[in-house]
Coordinates of N, CA, C and O in Angstrom, one line a residue:
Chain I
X1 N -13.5 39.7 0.0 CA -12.0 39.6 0.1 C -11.5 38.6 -0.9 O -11.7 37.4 -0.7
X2 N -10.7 39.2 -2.0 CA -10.0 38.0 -2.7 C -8.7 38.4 -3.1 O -8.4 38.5 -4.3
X3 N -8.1 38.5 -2.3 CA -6.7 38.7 -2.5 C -5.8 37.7 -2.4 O -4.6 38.0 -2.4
X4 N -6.1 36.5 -2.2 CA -5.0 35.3 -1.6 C -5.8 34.5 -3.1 O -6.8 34.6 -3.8
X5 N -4.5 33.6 -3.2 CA -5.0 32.1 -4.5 C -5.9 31.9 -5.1 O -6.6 31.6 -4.1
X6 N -6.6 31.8 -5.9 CA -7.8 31.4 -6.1 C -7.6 29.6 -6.5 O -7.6 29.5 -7.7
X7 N -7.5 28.3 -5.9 CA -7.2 26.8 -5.8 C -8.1 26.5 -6.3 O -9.2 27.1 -6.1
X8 N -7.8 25.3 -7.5 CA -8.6 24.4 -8.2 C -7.8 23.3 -7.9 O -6.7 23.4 -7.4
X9 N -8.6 22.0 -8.4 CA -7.9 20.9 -8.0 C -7.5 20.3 -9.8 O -8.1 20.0 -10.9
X10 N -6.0 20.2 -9.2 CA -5.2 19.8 -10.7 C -6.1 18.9 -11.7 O -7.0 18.2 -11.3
X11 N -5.8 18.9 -12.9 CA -6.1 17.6 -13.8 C -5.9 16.7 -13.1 O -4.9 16.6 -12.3
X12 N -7.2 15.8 -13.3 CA -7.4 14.5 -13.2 C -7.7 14.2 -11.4 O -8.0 13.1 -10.9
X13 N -7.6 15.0 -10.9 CA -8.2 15.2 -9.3 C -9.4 15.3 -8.9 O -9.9 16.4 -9.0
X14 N -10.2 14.3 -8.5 CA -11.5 14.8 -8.2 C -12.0 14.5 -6.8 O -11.6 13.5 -6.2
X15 N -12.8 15.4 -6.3 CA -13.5 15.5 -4.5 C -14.5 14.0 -4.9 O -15.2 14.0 -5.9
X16 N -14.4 12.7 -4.0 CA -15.8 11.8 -4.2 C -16.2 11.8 -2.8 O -15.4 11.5 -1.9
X17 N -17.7 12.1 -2.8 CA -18.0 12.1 -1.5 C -18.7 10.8 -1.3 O -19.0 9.9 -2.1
X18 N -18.9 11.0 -0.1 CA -19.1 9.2 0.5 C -20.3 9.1 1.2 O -20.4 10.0 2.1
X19 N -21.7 8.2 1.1 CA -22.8 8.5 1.8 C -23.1 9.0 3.1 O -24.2 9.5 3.4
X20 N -21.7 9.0 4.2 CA -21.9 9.0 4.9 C -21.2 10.1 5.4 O -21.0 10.2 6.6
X21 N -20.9 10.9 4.5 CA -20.4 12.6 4.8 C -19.0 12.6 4.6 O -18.4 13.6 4.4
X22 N -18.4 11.3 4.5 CA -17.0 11.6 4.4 C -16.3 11.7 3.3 O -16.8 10.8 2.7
X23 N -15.4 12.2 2.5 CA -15.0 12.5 0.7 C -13.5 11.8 0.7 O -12.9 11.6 1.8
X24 N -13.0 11.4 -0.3 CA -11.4 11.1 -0.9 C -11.2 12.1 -1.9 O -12.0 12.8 -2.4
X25 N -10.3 12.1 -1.9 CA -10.1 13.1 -3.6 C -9.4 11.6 -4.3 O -8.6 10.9 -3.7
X26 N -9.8 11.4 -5.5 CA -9.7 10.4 -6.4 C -8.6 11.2 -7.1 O -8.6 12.4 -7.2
X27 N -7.5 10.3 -7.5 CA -6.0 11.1 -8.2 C -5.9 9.4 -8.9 O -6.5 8.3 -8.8
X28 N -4.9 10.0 -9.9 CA -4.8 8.9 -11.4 C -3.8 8.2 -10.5 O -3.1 7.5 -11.2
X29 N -3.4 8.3 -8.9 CA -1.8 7.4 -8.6 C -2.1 6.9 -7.1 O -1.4 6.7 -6.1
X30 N -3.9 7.0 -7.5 CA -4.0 6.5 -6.2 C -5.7 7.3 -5.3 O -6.5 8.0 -5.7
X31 N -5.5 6.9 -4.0 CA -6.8 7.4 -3.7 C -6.2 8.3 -2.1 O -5.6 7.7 -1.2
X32 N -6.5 9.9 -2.0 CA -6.2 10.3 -1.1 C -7.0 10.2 0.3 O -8.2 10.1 -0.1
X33 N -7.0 10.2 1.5 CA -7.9 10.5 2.4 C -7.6 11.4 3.4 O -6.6 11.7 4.0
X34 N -8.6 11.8 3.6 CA -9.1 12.8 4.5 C -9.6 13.0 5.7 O -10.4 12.3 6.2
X35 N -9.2 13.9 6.2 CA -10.2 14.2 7.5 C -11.1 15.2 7.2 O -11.1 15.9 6.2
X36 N -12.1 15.2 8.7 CA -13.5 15.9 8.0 C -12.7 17.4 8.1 O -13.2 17.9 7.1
X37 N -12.0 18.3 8.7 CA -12.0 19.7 8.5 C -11.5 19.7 6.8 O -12.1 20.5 6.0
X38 N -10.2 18.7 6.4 CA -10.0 18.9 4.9 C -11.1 18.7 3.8 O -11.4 19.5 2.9
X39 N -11.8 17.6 4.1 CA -13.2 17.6 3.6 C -14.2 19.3 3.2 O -14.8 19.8 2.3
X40 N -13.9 19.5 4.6 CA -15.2 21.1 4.7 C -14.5 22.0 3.4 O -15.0 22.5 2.3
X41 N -13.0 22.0 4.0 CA -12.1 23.1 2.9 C -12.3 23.0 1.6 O -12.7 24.0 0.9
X42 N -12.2 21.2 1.1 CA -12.1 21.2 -0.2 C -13.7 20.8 -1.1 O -13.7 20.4 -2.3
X43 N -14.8 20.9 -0.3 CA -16.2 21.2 -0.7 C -16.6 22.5 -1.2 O -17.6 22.8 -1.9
X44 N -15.1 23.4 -0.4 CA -15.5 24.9 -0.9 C -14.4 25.3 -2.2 O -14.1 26.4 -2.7
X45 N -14.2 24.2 -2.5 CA -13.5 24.9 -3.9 C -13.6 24.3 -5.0 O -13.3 23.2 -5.3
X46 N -14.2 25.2 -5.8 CA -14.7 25.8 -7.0 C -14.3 26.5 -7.6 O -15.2 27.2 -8.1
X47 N -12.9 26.6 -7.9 CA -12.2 27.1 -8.8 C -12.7 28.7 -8.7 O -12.4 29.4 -9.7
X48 N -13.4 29.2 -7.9 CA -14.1 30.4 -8.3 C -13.6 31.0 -6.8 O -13.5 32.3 -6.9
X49 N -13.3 30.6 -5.5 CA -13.1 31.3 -4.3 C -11.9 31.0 -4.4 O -11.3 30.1 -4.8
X50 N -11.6 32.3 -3.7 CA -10.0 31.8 -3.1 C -10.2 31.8 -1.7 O -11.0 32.2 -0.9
X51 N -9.0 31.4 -1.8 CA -8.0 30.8 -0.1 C -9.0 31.6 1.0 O -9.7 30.9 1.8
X52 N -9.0 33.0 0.9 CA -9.4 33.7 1.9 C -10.8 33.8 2.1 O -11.3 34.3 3.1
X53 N -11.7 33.0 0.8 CA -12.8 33.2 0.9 C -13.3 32.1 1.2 O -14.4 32.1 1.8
X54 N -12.6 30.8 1.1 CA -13.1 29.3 2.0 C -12.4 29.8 3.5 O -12.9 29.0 4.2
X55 N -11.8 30.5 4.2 CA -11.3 30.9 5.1 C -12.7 31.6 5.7 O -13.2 31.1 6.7
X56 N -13.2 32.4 5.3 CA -14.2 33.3 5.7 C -15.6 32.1 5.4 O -16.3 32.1 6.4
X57 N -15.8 31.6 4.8 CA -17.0 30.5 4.9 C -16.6 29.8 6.3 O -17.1 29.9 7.5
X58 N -15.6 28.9 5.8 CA -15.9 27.7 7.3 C -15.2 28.6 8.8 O -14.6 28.1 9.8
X59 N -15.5 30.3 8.6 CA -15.2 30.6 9.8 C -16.7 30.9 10.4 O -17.0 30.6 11.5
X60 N -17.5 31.3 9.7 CA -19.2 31.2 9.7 C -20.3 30.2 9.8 O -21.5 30.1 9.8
X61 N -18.9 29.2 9.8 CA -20.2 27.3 9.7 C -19.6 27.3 11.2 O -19.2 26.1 11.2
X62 N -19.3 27.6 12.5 CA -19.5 27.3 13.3 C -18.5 26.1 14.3 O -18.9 25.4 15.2
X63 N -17.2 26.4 13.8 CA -16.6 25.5 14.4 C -16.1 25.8 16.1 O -16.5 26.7 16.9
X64 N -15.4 25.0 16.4 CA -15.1 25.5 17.7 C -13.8 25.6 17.7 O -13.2 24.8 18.4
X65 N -13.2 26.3 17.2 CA -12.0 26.6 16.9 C -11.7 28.1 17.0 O -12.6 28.9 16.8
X66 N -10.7 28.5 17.4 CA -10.1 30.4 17.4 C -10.1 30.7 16.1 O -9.2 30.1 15.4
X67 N -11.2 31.8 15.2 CA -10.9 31.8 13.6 C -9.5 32.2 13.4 O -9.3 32.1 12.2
X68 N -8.5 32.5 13.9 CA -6.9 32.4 13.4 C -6.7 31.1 13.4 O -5.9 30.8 12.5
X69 N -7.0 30.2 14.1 CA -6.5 28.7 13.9 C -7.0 28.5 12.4 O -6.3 28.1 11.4
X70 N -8.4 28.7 12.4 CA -8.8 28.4 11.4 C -8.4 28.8 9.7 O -8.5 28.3 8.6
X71 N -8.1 29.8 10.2 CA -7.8 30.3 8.9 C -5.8 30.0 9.0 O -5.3 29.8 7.9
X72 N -5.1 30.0 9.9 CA -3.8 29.4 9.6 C -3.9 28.2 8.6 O -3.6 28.0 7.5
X73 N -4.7 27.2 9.8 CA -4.4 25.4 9.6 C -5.1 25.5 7.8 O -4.4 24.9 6.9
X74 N -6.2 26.1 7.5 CA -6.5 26.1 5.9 C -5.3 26.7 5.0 O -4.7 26.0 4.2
X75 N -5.1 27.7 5.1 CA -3.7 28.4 4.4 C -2.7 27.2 4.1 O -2.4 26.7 3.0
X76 N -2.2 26.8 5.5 CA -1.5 25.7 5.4 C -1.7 24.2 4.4 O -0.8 23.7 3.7
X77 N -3.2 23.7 4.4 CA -3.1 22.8 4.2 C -3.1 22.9 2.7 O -2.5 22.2 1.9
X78 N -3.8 24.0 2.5 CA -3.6 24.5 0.6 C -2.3 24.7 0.0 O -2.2 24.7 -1.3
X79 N -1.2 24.9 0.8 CA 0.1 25.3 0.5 C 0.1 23.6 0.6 O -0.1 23.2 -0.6
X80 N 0.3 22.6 1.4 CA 0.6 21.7 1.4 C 0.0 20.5 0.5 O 0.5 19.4 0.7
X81 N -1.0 20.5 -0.3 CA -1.8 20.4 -1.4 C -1.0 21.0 -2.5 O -0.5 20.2 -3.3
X82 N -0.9 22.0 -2.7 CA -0.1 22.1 -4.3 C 0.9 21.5 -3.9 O 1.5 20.9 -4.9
X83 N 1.6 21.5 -2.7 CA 2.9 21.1 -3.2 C 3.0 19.2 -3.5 O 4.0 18.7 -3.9
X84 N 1.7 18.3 -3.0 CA 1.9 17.6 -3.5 C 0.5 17.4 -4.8 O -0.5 16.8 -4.9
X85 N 1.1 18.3 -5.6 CA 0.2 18.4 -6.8 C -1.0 18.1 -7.0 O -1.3 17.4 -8.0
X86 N -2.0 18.4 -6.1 CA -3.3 17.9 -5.8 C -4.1 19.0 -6.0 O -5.3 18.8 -6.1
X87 N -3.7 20.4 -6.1 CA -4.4 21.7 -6.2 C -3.2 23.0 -7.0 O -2.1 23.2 -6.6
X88 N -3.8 23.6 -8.2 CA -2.8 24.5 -8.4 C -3.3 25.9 -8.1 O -4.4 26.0 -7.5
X89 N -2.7 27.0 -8.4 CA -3.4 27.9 -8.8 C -2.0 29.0 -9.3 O -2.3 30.1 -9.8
Chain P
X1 N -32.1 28.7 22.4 CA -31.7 27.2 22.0 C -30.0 27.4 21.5 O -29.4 28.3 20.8
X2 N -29.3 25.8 22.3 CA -28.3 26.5 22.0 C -27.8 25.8 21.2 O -27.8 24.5 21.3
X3 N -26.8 26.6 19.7 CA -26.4 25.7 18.8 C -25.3 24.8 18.7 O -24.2 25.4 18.8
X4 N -25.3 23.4 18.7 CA -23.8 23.1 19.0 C -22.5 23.4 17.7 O -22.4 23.4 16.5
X5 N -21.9 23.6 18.7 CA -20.4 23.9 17.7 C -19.9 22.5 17.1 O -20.1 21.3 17.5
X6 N -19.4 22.9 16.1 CA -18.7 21.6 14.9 C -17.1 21.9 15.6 O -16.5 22.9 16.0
X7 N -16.7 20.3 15.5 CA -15.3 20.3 16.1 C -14.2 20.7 15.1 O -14.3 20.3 14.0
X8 N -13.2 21.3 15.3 CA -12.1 21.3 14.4 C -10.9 20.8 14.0 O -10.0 21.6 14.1
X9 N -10.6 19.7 13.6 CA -9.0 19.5 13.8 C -8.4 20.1 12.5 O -8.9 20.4 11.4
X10 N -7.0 20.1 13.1 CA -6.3 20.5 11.8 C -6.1 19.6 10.4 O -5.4 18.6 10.4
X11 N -6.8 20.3 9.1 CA -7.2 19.5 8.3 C -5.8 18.7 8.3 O -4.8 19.3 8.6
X12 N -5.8 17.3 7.8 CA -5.2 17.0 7.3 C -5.6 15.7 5.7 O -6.8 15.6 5.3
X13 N -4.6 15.1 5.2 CA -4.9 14.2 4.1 C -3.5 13.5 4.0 O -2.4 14.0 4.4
X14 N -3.7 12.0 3.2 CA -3.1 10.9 3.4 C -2.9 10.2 2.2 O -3.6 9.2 2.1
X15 N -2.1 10.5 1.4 CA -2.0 9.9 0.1 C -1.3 8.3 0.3 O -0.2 7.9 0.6
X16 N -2.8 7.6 -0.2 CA -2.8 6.0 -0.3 C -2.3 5.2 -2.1 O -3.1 4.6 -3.0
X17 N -0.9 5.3 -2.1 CA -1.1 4.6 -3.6 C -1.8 3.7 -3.9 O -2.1 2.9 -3.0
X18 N -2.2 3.6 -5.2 CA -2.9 2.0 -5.4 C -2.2 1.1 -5.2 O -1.0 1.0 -5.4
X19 N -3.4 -0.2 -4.3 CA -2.1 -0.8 -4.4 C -3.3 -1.8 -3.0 O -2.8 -2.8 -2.4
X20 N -5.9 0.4 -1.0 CA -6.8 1.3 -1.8 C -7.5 0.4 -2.2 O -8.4 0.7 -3.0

């Protein structure tokens, strides 16, 4: 299934992960943070899946979540990421 | 054996200017 966005993270944006499982995304205006479900999301992008296909991964890692939650609250947060220019597509 | 489930919240993130 790849019919939804395919999200990279803008110039100069990068995932840094942290020894202890936790990541920032490093930006040229500052340092973003995260919680661990944004974390899971944005480990799976690689410029190469889209939306629907990190949707379909972390519905298979086992959360305890209804997979419609799951795949709403990601939809969402990727919409809410480009719009603060942290991901385009 | 039973596997435990990973918890979910809804992702969020927190843009910290420099300043961090």
């Amino acid at each position: 299934m790849n019919a939804t966005p395919v999200p990279a993270f803008e110039r100069g944006v990068r995932l840094r992960e942290e020894a202890d499982g936790s990541a920032v995304l490093l930006v040229p205006e500052g340092v973003v943070r995260l919680n661990a479900s944004a974390v899971a999301a944005l480990r799976l992008l690689d410029g190469r899946r889209s939306i629907d296909d990190i949707v379909s991964a972390l519905r298979e890692s086992g959360y305890d979540a209804p997979e419609d939650h799951i795949a709403e609250d990601v939809r969402e947060l990727f919409v809410r990421l480009r719009e603060r220019r942290l991901v385009r597509w | 054996m039973t596997q435990t489930r990973k918890h979910w919240d809804r992702p969020d993130f927190e843009v910290l200017p420099l300043g961090v």
